[in-house]
Amino acid sequence: MARVLRVDRARIEDVRFDEQRVTTDEGETIEAAVIVAVRTYADVRLRCGICRRRSPKFDNGEGRRRWRGTDVGCQPCFFEADAPRVSCKVHGVVVVAAPWARHTSRFTRDFEDQVAWLATESSGSAVAELMRISWRSVGAIVARVAADARSRRDPLEALTRIGIDEISHRKGHRYLVVVVDHDTGRLVWAAPGRDEATVGRFFDALGKERAARLTHVSADAASWIAGVVAIRAPQAILCVDPFHVVSWVTDALDEVRRDVWNAARHSGNKALAGELKGARYALWKNPEHLSSDQRFRLAIVAKINHPLYKAYLLKEQLRLVFRLPTARALALLDSWLAWASRSRLLPFVEAARTIRAHRGAIEATLVHRLSNALIESTNTKIRLIARRAFGFHHPEALIGLAMLSLGGLCPPLPGRGTPEAKAKDHPLRGLTLRPPNGPGRP
């Protein structure tokens, strides 16, 4: 019976079917349930619920306590046992450890592992309906399981090449800072915020010794990331994401297009203004993705407006920089900067100045071929997780679920073996989700 019910380090004293109506901590009324009375073995009795150190008994606490377990057939199951309190030298007066449950939880470990696994596969409302708990309990369980998994396997261990980025997780400029490991492809850290203090918290968790082992850091050109990296990991090579570099000249191209369009409109040349307005997406898109109509519009731009076509060629040449071998790419970057500086197109002159300011990080990208494509893919999956759950009230629940799904921390289903490379075998993570091949994507 103990093996069937998966009772860990305890003896079953009684199993009964209680037809008396039971109200759970979530406020749900259960008409009948299976009650399993258990008693822990002597070697695990009277141990601190936090550190598991043997401690003297303090009092009987709340007496008998129940923990919700996985269902037996179609009936809910509860483990029932004494829950005295002990006086721990480190943590003070705490409830004794229950071998079948995590500390402070009213659910068994198997129940929580099953909820966490289901939460990575479906929406929170579906999990709540199936497991007969509230959706708030689903979020709390996910956060608790993720924290327990992090305490047993440190995701920050053996990091050498990382990517740092931010993602908006809710309306009102609510952001998360996300860190991924380029070598394993896993999410290793996330926290609410979007400033130097948030990045500093990551390096605090990493520690000086492990920060000194970092060799490469990929990020966008945000100063609040680069500044902290320069101070906390000065030996790490900072690589700027190519997409963000190309986006600077894509914005410059759009600014030139607007200026030319406004000039044509104000001069009364409606035909030219109409052609330029219709060529917007033809100028934005990569040449290999243009439709026949967009190719035609681009040919018209080349014929009737030299400055705008020059801006388009400048954008495409910078994209080419990130596709060539390192030596040729560095030489072409020099040529591009010279061309952009004397192009007499003010937006591109400003873009050239910005690129010169970040030239060291851009050259590191060309040499080491490191980008933020992996972290952008991770951000897409985090958005999908939030969308599938119809949003989260608190970022901790989203972070916990993301760490389970994308950080390799998801526990197996009760009674199953530990899956290998859970973060890569998950159906969601098995998809090749690359950042969209939008305007300026090299």
Tab-separated table of C-alpha atoms in Angstrom:
chain	number	residue	atom	x	y	z
A	1	MET	CA	0.000	0.000	0.000
A	2	ALA	CA	2.862	2.393	0.835
A	3	ARG	CA	4.347	1.836	-2.631
A	4	VAL	CA	0.998	2.400	-4.345
A	5	LEU	CA	0.338	5.642	-2.469
A	6	ARG	CA	4.028	6.651	-2.667
A	7	VAL	CA	4.352	7.330	1.056
A	8	ASP	CA	7.971	8.307	1.668
A	9	ARG	CA	9.810	7.521	4.928
A	10	ALA	CA	6.601	6.812	6.822
A	11	ARG	CA	4.337	3.933	7.865
A	12	ILE	CA	0.658	3.786	6.962
A	13	GLU	CA	-1.430	3.431	10.104
A	14	ASP	CA	-4.879	3.522	8.565
A	15	VAL	CA	-6.709	4.081	5.279
A	16	ARG	CA	-10.349	5.059	5.400
A	17	PHE	CA	-12.986	6.480	3.119
A	18	ASP	CA	-14.400	9.614	4.692
A	19	GLU	CA	-17.822	10.562	3.333
A	20	GLN	CA	-17.980	13.645	5.506
A	21	ARG	CA	-17.925	16.892	3.560
A	22	VAL	CA	-14.433	18.459	3.561
A	23	THR	CA	-13.568	22.085	2.819
A	24	THR	CA	-10.026	22.519	1.510
A	25	ASP	CA	-7.729	25.476	2.134
A	26	GLU	CA	-8.698	26.774	-1.332
A	27	GLY	CA	-12.347	26.925	-0.282
A	28	GLU	CA	-13.451	23.952	-2.393
A	29	THR	CA	-15.966	21.558	-0.899
A	30	ILE	CA	-15.195	17.861	-1.397
A	31	GLU	CA	-18.046	15.470	-0.667
A	32	ALA	CA	-15.862	12.425	0.033
A	33	ALA	CA	-12.155	11.636	0.186
A	34	VAL	CA	-9.644	8.902	0.937
A	35	ILE	CA	-7.799	9.639	4.192
A	36	VAL	CA	-4.406	8.008	4.689
A	37	ALA	CA	-3.150	8.238	8.281
A	38	VAL	CA	0.663	8.037	8.346
A	39	ARG	CA	3.440	8.150	10.928
A	40	THR	CA	6.998	9.086	10.016
A	41	TYR	CA	9.903	6.767	10.756
A	42	ALA	CA	11.921	7.482	13.877
A	43	ASP	CA	15.030	8.560	11.954
A	44	VAL	CA	13.160	11.384	10.184
A	45	ARG	CA	10.964	12.406	13.102
A	46	LEU	CA	11.364	15.769	14.867
A	47	ARG	CA	13.509	17.395	12.195
A	48	CYS	CA	13.467	21.056	11.203
A	49	GLY	CA	11.201	21.618	8.221
A	50	ILE	CA	13.770	23.908	6.581
A	51	CYS	CA	17.231	22.424	7.196
A	52	ARG	CA	16.154	18.891	8.233
A	53	ARG	CA	18.365	19.072	11.326
A	54	ARG	CA	17.181	16.974	14.288
A	55	SER	CA	15.767	19.356	16.907
A	56	PRO	CA	13.978	19.156	20.267
A	57	LYS	CA	10.210	19.242	20.291
A	58	PHE	CA	8.653	22.626	21.111
A	59	ASP	CA	4.907	21.839	21.185
A	60	ASN	CA	2.213	19.940	19.300
A	61	GLY	CA	1.550	22.818	16.911
A	62	GLU	CA	-1.901	22.589	15.359
A	63	GLY	CA	-2.143	18.869	16.057
A	64	ARG	CA	-3.151	16.591	13.201
A	65	ARG	CA	-2.660	18.073	9.747
A	66	ARG	CA	-3.741	17.017	6.273
A	67	TRP	CA	-1.847	17.257	2.993
A	68	ARG	CA	-3.632	16.935	-0.326
A	69	GLY	CA	-2.202	14.050	-2.371
A	70	THR	CA	-2.788	12.750	-5.870
A	71	ASP	CA	-6.256	11.300	-6.437
A	72	VAL	CA	-7.000	7.639	-5.793
A	73	GLY	CA	-9.152	6.710	-8.752
A	74	CYS	CA	-11.701	9.519	-8.960
A	75	GLN	CA	-11.566	10.402	-5.271
A	76	PRO	CA	-9.339	13.063	-3.676
A	77	CYS	CA	-6.747	11.743	-1.264
A	78	PHE	CA	-5.360	13.348	1.888
A	79	PHE	CA	-2.357	12.346	3.989
A	80	GLU	CA	-3.002	12.854	7.698
A	81	ALA	CA	-0.254	13.010	10.326
A	82	ASP	CA	0.860	14.787	13.484
A	83	ALA	CA	2.598	18.089	12.829
A	84	PRO	CA	4.360	19.202	16.015
A	85	ARG	CA	6.766	22.111	16.105
A	86	VAL	CA	10.484	21.877	16.913
A	87	SER	CA	12.990	24.432	18.131
A	88	CYS	CA	15.767	24.609	15.549
A	89	LYS	CA	19.059	26.253	16.519
A	90	VAL	CA	19.188	28.032	13.153
A	91	HIS	CA	15.573	28.683	12.140
A	92	GLY	CA	13.848	28.912	15.505
A	93	VAL	CA	10.412	27.388	16.090
A	94	VAL	CA	9.174	25.703	12.916
A	95	VAL	CA	6.859	22.858	11.948
A	96	VAL	CA	8.591	19.499	11.620
A	97	ALA	CA	9.618	18.235	8.223
A	98	ALA	CA	7.135	15.986	6.422
A	99	PRO	CA	9.075	13.646	4.101
A	100	TRP	CA	6.190	13.583	1.595
A	101	ALA	CA	5.744	17.362	1.307
A	102	ARG	CA	7.678	20.583	0.907
A	103	HIS	CA	7.916	22.927	3.859
A	104	THR	CA	4.903	25.270	4.386
A	105	SER	CA	2.929	23.392	1.710
A	106	ARG	CA	-0.467	21.753	2.238
A	107	PHE	CA	0.109	19.487	-0.766
A	108	THR	CA	2.273	16.403	-1.112
A	109	ARG	CA	5.415	16.542	-3.218
A	110	ASP	CA	3.879	14.218	-5.826
A	111	PHE	CA	0.796	16.412	-6.096
A	112	GLU	CA	2.872	19.551	-6.595
A	113	ASP	CA	5.167	17.882	-9.131
A	114	GLN	CA	2.144	16.787	-11.135
A	115	VAL	CA	0.641	20.287	-11.030
A	116	ALA	CA	3.961	21.821	-12.106
A	117	TRP	CA	4.330	19.385	-15.011
A	118	LEU	CA	0.769	20.023	-16.159
A	119	ALA	CA	1.284	23.788	-15.888
A	120	THR	CA	4.117	23.590	-18.425
A	121	GLU	CA	1.823	21.734	-20.837
A	122	SER	CA	-1.508	23.555	-20.538
A	123	SER	CA	-3.243	26.642	-19.163
A	124	GLY	CA	-3.529	27.341	-15.458
A	125	SER	CA	-7.333	27.200	-15.551
A	126	ALA	CA	-7.221	23.711	-17.092
A	127	VAL	CA	-4.782	22.542	-14.418
A	128	ALA	CA	-6.926	24.049	-11.668
A	129	GLU	CA	-10.039	22.283	-13.003
A	130	LEU	CA	-8.296	18.932	-13.399
A	131	MET	CA	-6.552	18.969	-10.008
A	132	ARG	CA	-9.490	20.558	-8.153
A	133	ILE	CA	-7.541	23.516	-6.811
A	134	SER	CA	-7.718	27.277	-7.355
A	135	TRP	CA	-5.682	28.997	-10.048
A	136	ARG	CA	-3.886	30.954	-7.319
A	137	SER	CA	-2.721	27.650	-5.863
A	138	VAL	CA	-1.388	26.658	-9.286
A	139	GLY	CA	0.806	29.773	-9.358
A	140	ALA	CA	2.009	29.245	-5.789
A	141	ILE	CA	2.838	25.595	-6.481
A	142	VAL	CA	4.768	26.475	-9.648
A	143	ALA	CA	6.841	29.067	-7.764
A	144	ARG	CA	7.483	26.620	-4.899
A	145	VAL	CA	8.531	23.739	-7.176
A	146	ALA	CA	10.819	26.014	-9.204
A	147	ALA	CA	12.473	27.351	-6.030
A	148	ASP	CA	12.961	23.804	-4.741
A	149	ALA	CA	14.508	22.716	-8.047
A	150	ARG	CA	16.878	25.701	-8.042
A	151	SER	CA	17.995	24.839	-4.510
A	152	ARG	CA	18.977	21.334	-5.662
A	153	ARG	CA	20.558	22.286	-9.011
A	154	ASP	CA	22.062	25.716	-9.427
A	155	PRO	CA	21.331	27.008	-12.960
A	156	LEU	CA	24.106	29.587	-12.565
A	157	GLU	CA	26.832	26.979	-12.278
A	158	ALA	CA	29.460	26.724	-15.054
A	159	LEU	CA	28.313	29.767	-17.017
A	160	THR	CA	30.780	31.133	-19.574
A	161	ARG	CA	28.735	32.656	-22.429
A	162	ILE	CA	25.463	34.355	-21.533
A	163	GLY	CA	22.868	36.610	-23.142
A	164	ILE	CA	20.999	39.385	-21.302
A	165	ASP	CA	17.803	41.041	-22.490
A	166	GLU	CA	14.519	42.419	-21.208
A	167	ILE	CA	10.952	41.437	-22.013
A	168	SER	CA	7.662	43.201	-21.312
A	169	HIS	CA	5.398	40.793	-19.446
A	170	ARG	CA	2.446	43.052	-18.642
A	171	LYS	CA	0.866	46.381	-19.533
A	172	GLY	CA	2.207	49.476	-17.845
A	173	HIS	CA	5.887	48.974	-18.706
A	174	ARG	CA	6.318	45.896	-16.515
A	175	TYR	CA	9.543	44.195	-17.531
A	176	LEU	CA	11.612	41.129	-16.738
A	177	VAL	CA	15.367	40.900	-17.191
A	178	VAL	CA	16.138	37.512	-18.727
A	179	VAL	CA	19.504	35.705	-18.812
A	180	VAL	CA	20.205	32.630	-20.950
A	181	ASP	CA	23.161	30.279	-21.292
A	182	HIS	CA	24.411	30.206	-24.902
A	183	ASP	CA	26.083	26.828	-24.392
A	184	THR	CA	23.072	24.902	-23.057
A	185	GLY	CA	20.327	27.058	-24.591
A	186	ARG	CA	18.534	27.258	-21.242
A	187	LEU	CA	17.018	30.080	-19.275
A	188	VAL	CA	19.151	30.480	-16.139
A	189	TRP	CA	17.817	33.608	-14.398
A	190	ALA	CA	14.972	36.100	-14.559
A	191	ALA	CA	13.756	38.889	-12.304
A	192	PRO	CA	11.339	41.839	-12.437
A	193	GLY	CA	12.880	45.157	-13.472
A	194	ARG	CA	14.707	46.876	-16.285
A	195	ASP	CA	17.636	48.811	-14.869
A	196	GLU	CA	21.180	48.534	-13.570
A	197	ALA	CA	19.970	47.389	-10.160
A	198	THR	CA	18.209	44.379	-11.699
A	199	VAL	CA	21.304	43.341	-13.670
A	200	GLY	CA	23.326	43.878	-10.501
A	201	ARG	CA	21.059	41.411	-8.691
A	202	PHE	CA	21.977	38.788	-11.276
A	203	PHE	CA	25.682	39.322	-10.653
A	204	ASP	CA	25.033	39.243	-6.899
A	205	ALA	CA	23.441	35.827	-7.318
A	206	LEU	CA	26.273	34.749	-9.609
A	207	GLY	CA	29.036	35.808	-7.220
A	208	LYS	CA	32.484	37.234	-7.916
A	209	GLU	CA	34.156	33.887	-8.532
A	210	ARG	CA	31.674	32.715	-11.140
A	211	ALA	CA	31.412	36.181	-12.703
A	212	ALA	CA	35.162	36.031	-13.296
A	213	ARG	CA	34.625	32.914	-15.441
A	214	LEU	CA	32.355	34.675	-17.926
A	215	THR	CA	34.004	35.018	-21.320
A	216	HIS	CA	31.237	36.493	-23.519
A	217	VAL	CA	28.057	38.481	-22.885
A	218	SER	CA	25.590	39.262	-25.670
A	219	ALA	CA	23.089	42.082	-25.263
A	220	ASP	CA	21.558	45.014	-27.059
A	221	ALA	CA	23.313	48.364	-26.779
A	222	ALA	CA	21.492	49.350	-23.571
A	223	SER	CA	23.844	51.270	-21.291
A	224	TRP	CA	22.220	49.828	-18.164
A	225	ILE	CA	23.425	46.374	-19.232
A	226	ALA	CA	26.839	47.310	-20.641
A	227	GLY	CA	27.735	49.465	-17.637
A	228	VAL	CA	27.089	46.733	-15.090
A	229	VAL	CA	28.882	44.096	-17.195
A	230	ALA	CA	31.944	46.350	-17.486
A	231	ILE	CA	32.103	46.722	-13.703
A	232	ARG	CA	31.125	43.242	-12.515
A	233	ALA	CA	32.727	41.159	-15.288
A	234	PRO	CA	35.385	43.358	-16.948
A	235	GLN	CA	37.114	40.372	-18.572
A	236	ALA	CA	33.950	39.352	-20.471
A	237	ILE	CA	33.709	40.337	-24.138
A	238	LEU	CA	30.499	42.288	-24.786
A	239	CYS	CA	28.831	41.492	-28.121
A	240	VAL	CA	26.058	43.705	-29.491
A	241	ASP	CA	23.158	41.895	-31.105
A	242	PRO	CA	23.277	42.375	-34.931
A	243	PHE	CA	19.511	42.839	-35.121
A	244	HIS	CA	19.672	45.930	-32.919
A	245	VAL	CA	22.538	47.387	-34.942
A	246	VAL	CA	20.642	46.916	-38.215
A	247	SER	CA	17.502	48.337	-36.587
A	248	TRP	CA	19.365	51.648	-36.129
A	249	VAL	CA	19.870	52.041	-39.873
A	250	THR	CA	16.368	50.708	-40.583
A	251	ASP	CA	15.016	53.552	-38.450
A	252	ALA	CA	17.302	55.966	-40.308
A	253	LEU	CA	15.986	54.641	-43.632
A	254	ASP	CA	12.394	55.178	-42.506
A	255	GLU	CA	13.234	58.712	-41.401
A	256	VAL	CA	14.685	59.479	-44.851
A	257	ARG	CA	11.586	57.997	-46.486
A	258	ARG	CA	9.292	60.174	-44.385
A	259	ASP	CA	11.307	63.294	-45.190
A	260	VAL	CA	11.209	62.568	-48.939
A	261	TRP	CA	7.490	61.718	-48.796
A	262	ASN	CA	6.651	64.906	-46.871
A	263	ALA	CA	8.687	67.000	-49.331
A	264	ALA	CA	6.839	65.477	-52.296
A	265	ARG	CA	3.469	65.942	-50.619
A	266	HIS	CA	4.095	69.559	-49.675
A	267	SER	CA	5.333	70.357	-53.201
A	268	GLY	CA	2.078	69.018	-54.663
A	269	ASN	CA	3.640	65.994	-56.359
A	270	LYS	CA	0.912	63.559	-55.319
A	271	ALA	CA	2.004	60.839	-57.760
A	272	LEU	CA	5.507	60.704	-56.284
A	273	ALA	CA	4.126	60.834	-52.741
A	274	GLY	CA	1.827	57.905	-53.522
A	275	GLU	CA	4.675	55.814	-54.953
A	276	LEU	CA	6.892	56.508	-51.947
A	277	LYS	CA	4.135	55.696	-49.475
A	278	GLY	CA	3.433	52.383	-51.208
A	279	ALA	CA	7.136	51.507	-51.171
A	280	ARG	CA	7.371	51.537	-47.383
A	281	TYR	CA	7.401	47.764	-46.846
A	282	ALA	CA	9.505	47.169	-49.952
A	283	LEU	CA	12.213	49.316	-48.379
A	284	TRP	CA	11.894	47.588	-45.008
A	285	LYS	CA	11.879	43.962	-46.078
A	286	ASN	CA	14.938	41.896	-46.858
A	287	PRO	CA	15.508	41.555	-50.652
A	288	GLU	CA	15.111	37.782	-50.579
A	289	HIS	CA	11.603	38.124	-49.154
A	290	LEU	CA	10.242	40.746	-51.578
A	291	SER	CA	7.177	39.963	-53.637
A	292	SER	CA	7.117	40.777	-57.362
A	293	ASP	CA	5.017	43.910	-56.695
A	294	GLN	CA	7.441	45.073	-54.012
A	295	ARG	CA	10.409	44.516	-56.357
A	296	PHE	CA	8.644	46.686	-58.912
A	297	ARG	CA	8.075	49.458	-56.373
A	298	LEU	CA	11.721	49.295	-55.311
A	299	ALA	CA	12.794	49.659	-58.947
A	300	ILE	CA	10.617	52.793	-59.207
A	301	VAL	CA	12.301	54.238	-56.105
A	302	ALA	CA	15.725	53.584	-57.634
A	303	LYS	CA	14.663	55.442	-60.759
A	304	ILE	CA	12.865	58.477	-59.355
A	305	ASN	CA	14.541	59.193	-56.003
A	306	HIS	CA	18.277	58.830	-55.629
A	307	PRO	CA	18.611	59.860	-51.909
A	308	LEU	CA	16.013	57.330	-50.775
A	309	TYR	CA	17.558	54.549	-52.837
A	310	LYS	CA	20.974	55.461	-51.447
A	311	ALA	CA	19.530	55.075	-47.932
A	312	TYR	CA	18.151	51.656	-48.912
A	313	LEU	CA	21.561	50.535	-50.210
A	314	LEU	CA	23.215	51.733	-46.996
A	315	LYS	CA	20.788	49.619	-44.969
A	316	GLU	CA	21.414	46.546	-47.111
A	317	GLN	CA	25.175	46.946	-47.024
A	318	LEU	CA	25.184	47.008	-43.228
A	319	ARG	CA	23.108	43.816	-43.226
A	320	LEU	CA	25.757	42.267	-45.458
A	321	VAL	CA	28.439	43.124	-42.887
A	322	PHE	CA	26.999	40.544	-40.478
A	323	ARG	CA	26.883	37.812	-43.139
A	324	LEU	CA	30.454	37.963	-44.409
A	325	PRO	CA	33.531	36.233	-42.924
A	326	THR	CA	35.218	38.212	-40.186
A	327	ALA	CA	38.066	39.820	-42.173
A	328	ARG	CA	35.804	40.916	-45.036
A	329	ALA	CA	33.111	42.037	-42.598
A	330	LEU	CA	35.525	44.320	-40.704
A	331	ALA	CA	36.769	45.836	-43.966
A	332	LEU	CA	33.207	46.387	-45.211
A	333	LEU	CA	32.268	47.994	-41.882
A	334	ASP	CA	35.045	50.559	-42.390
A	335	SER	CA	33.782	51.270	-45.911
A	336	TRP	CA	30.201	51.552	-44.703
A	337	LEU	CA	31.089	54.043	-41.972
A	338	ALA	CA	32.945	56.211	-44.483
A	339	TRP	CA	30.060	56.059	-46.976
A	340	ALA	CA	27.394	56.800	-44.360
A	341	SER	CA	29.379	59.736	-42.945
A	342	ARG	CA	29.654	61.481	-46.338
A	343	SER	CA	26.195	60.428	-47.617
A	344	ARG	CA	24.665	63.843	-46.753
A	345	LEU	CA	21.762	61.947	-45.231
A	346	LEU	CA	21.539	63.295	-41.683
A	347	PRO	CA	19.825	60.188	-40.158
A	348	PHE	CA	22.626	57.973	-41.522
A	349	VAL	CA	25.313	60.370	-40.338
A	350	GLU	CA	23.817	60.051	-36.837
A	351	ALA	CA	23.576	56.260	-37.210
A	352	ALA	CA	27.258	56.134	-38.186
A	353	ARG	CA	28.152	58.058	-35.042
A	354	THR	CA	26.151	55.604	-32.921
A	355	ILE	CA	27.857	52.631	-34.557
A	356	ARG	CA	31.293	54.172	-33.999
A	357	ALA	CA	30.400	54.621	-30.304
A	358	HIS	CA	29.660	50.878	-30.072
A	359	ARG	CA	32.295	49.751	-32.562
A	360	GLY	CA	34.236	47.618	-30.082
A	361	ALA	CA	31.183	45.535	-29.210
A	362	ILE	CA	30.174	45.298	-32.890
A	363	GLU	CA	33.625	44.058	-33.901
A	364	ALA	CA	33.452	41.497	-31.068
A	365	THR	CA	30.188	40.275	-32.559
A	366	LEU	CA	31.804	39.901	-35.981
A	367	VAL	CA	34.764	38.004	-34.504
A	368	HIS	CA	32.924	35.722	-32.068
A	369	ARG	CA	29.619	35.402	-33.992
A	370	LEU	CA	27.473	35.783	-30.879
A	371	SER	CA	24.002	37.297	-31.081
A	372	ASN	CA	20.815	37.568	-29.069
A	373	ALA	CA	18.884	35.223	-31.376
A	374	LEU	CA	18.702	32.575	-28.624
A	375	ILE	CA	17.412	34.990	-26.008
A	376	GLU	CA	14.899	36.483	-28.453
A	377	SER	CA	13.632	32.947	-29.036
A	378	THR	CA	13.398	32.486	-25.259
A	379	ASN	CA	11.443	35.742	-24.977
A	380	THR	CA	9.012	34.484	-27.625
A	381	LYS	CA	8.439	31.319	-25.612
A	382	ILE	CA	7.921	33.306	-22.408
A	383	ARG	CA	5.274	35.376	-24.188
A	384	LEU	CA	3.626	32.172	-25.345
A	385	ILE	CA	3.630	30.845	-21.770
A	386	ALA	CA	2.018	34.073	-20.517
A	387	ARG	CA	-0.522	34.058	-23.354
A	388	ARG	CA	-1.466	30.431	-22.748
A	389	ALA	CA	-2.035	31.195	-19.061
A	390	PHE	CA	-4.015	34.374	-19.947
A	391	GLY	CA	-1.479	36.448	-18.032
A	392	PHE	CA	-0.134	36.433	-14.482
A	393	HIS	CA	-0.947	38.752	-11.597
A	394	HIS	CA	2.557	38.437	-10.176
A	395	PRO	CA	5.853	38.106	-12.083
A	396	GLU	CA	7.126	35.431	-9.693
A	397	ALA	CA	4.580	32.927	-11.023
A	398	LEU	CA	5.596	33.653	-14.624
A	399	ILE	CA	9.285	33.396	-13.719
A	400	GLY	CA	8.713	30.094	-11.929
A	401	LEU	CA	6.813	28.618	-14.873
A	402	ALA	CA	9.424	29.907	-17.335
A	403	MET	CA	12.224	28.347	-15.286
A	404	LEU	CA	10.362	25.033	-15.222
A	405	SER	CA	9.636	25.098	-18.945
A	406	LEU	CA	12.817	26.665	-20.322
A	407	GLY	CA	15.373	26.161	-17.562
A	408	GLY	CA	15.382	22.379	-17.383
A	409	LEU	CA	13.905	22.387	-13.861
A	410	CYS	CA	10.552	20.731	-14.577
A	411	PRO	CA	10.113	17.598	-12.442
A	412	PRO	CA	8.938	14.357	-14.039
A	413	LEU	CA	5.452	13.059	-13.439
A	414	PRO	CA	5.170	11.051	-10.202
A	415	GLY	CA	6.462	7.534	-10.704
A	416	ARG	CA	8.309	8.396	-13.935
A	417	GLY	CA	12.027	8.609	-14.516
A	418	THR	CA	13.812	11.939	-14.715
A	419	PRO	CA	13.616	13.124	-18.330
A	420	GLU	CA	16.866	14.030	-20.074
A	421	ALA	CA	17.189	17.586	-21.300
A	422	LYS	CA	13.633	18.521	-20.369
A	423	ALA	CA	14.116	22.035	-21.680
A	424	LYS	CA	14.811	20.707	-25.176
A	425	ASP	CA	12.392	17.778	-25.260
A	426	HIS	CA	9.313	19.807	-24.316
A	427	PRO	CA	6.889	20.043	-27.271
A	428	LEU	CA	6.848	23.821	-26.942
A	429	ARG	CA	10.624	23.989	-26.814
A	430	GLY	CA	11.030	21.471	-29.605
A	431	LEU	CA	9.739	24.041	-32.074
A	432	THR	CA	12.359	26.165	-33.761
A	433	LEU	CA	11.107	29.534	-32.609
A	434	ARG	CA	13.424	32.142	-34.073
A	435	PRO	CA	12.966	35.891	-33.758
A	436	PRO	CA	10.742	37.145	-36.594
A	437	ASN	CA	12.554	37.867	-39.836
A	438	GLY	CA	11.287	41.396	-39.755
A	439	PRO	CA	12.713	44.640	-41.053
A	440	GLY	CA	16.470	44.698	-40.804
A	441	ARG	CA	16.927	41.175	-39.413
A	442	PRO	CA	20.413	40.161	-40.647
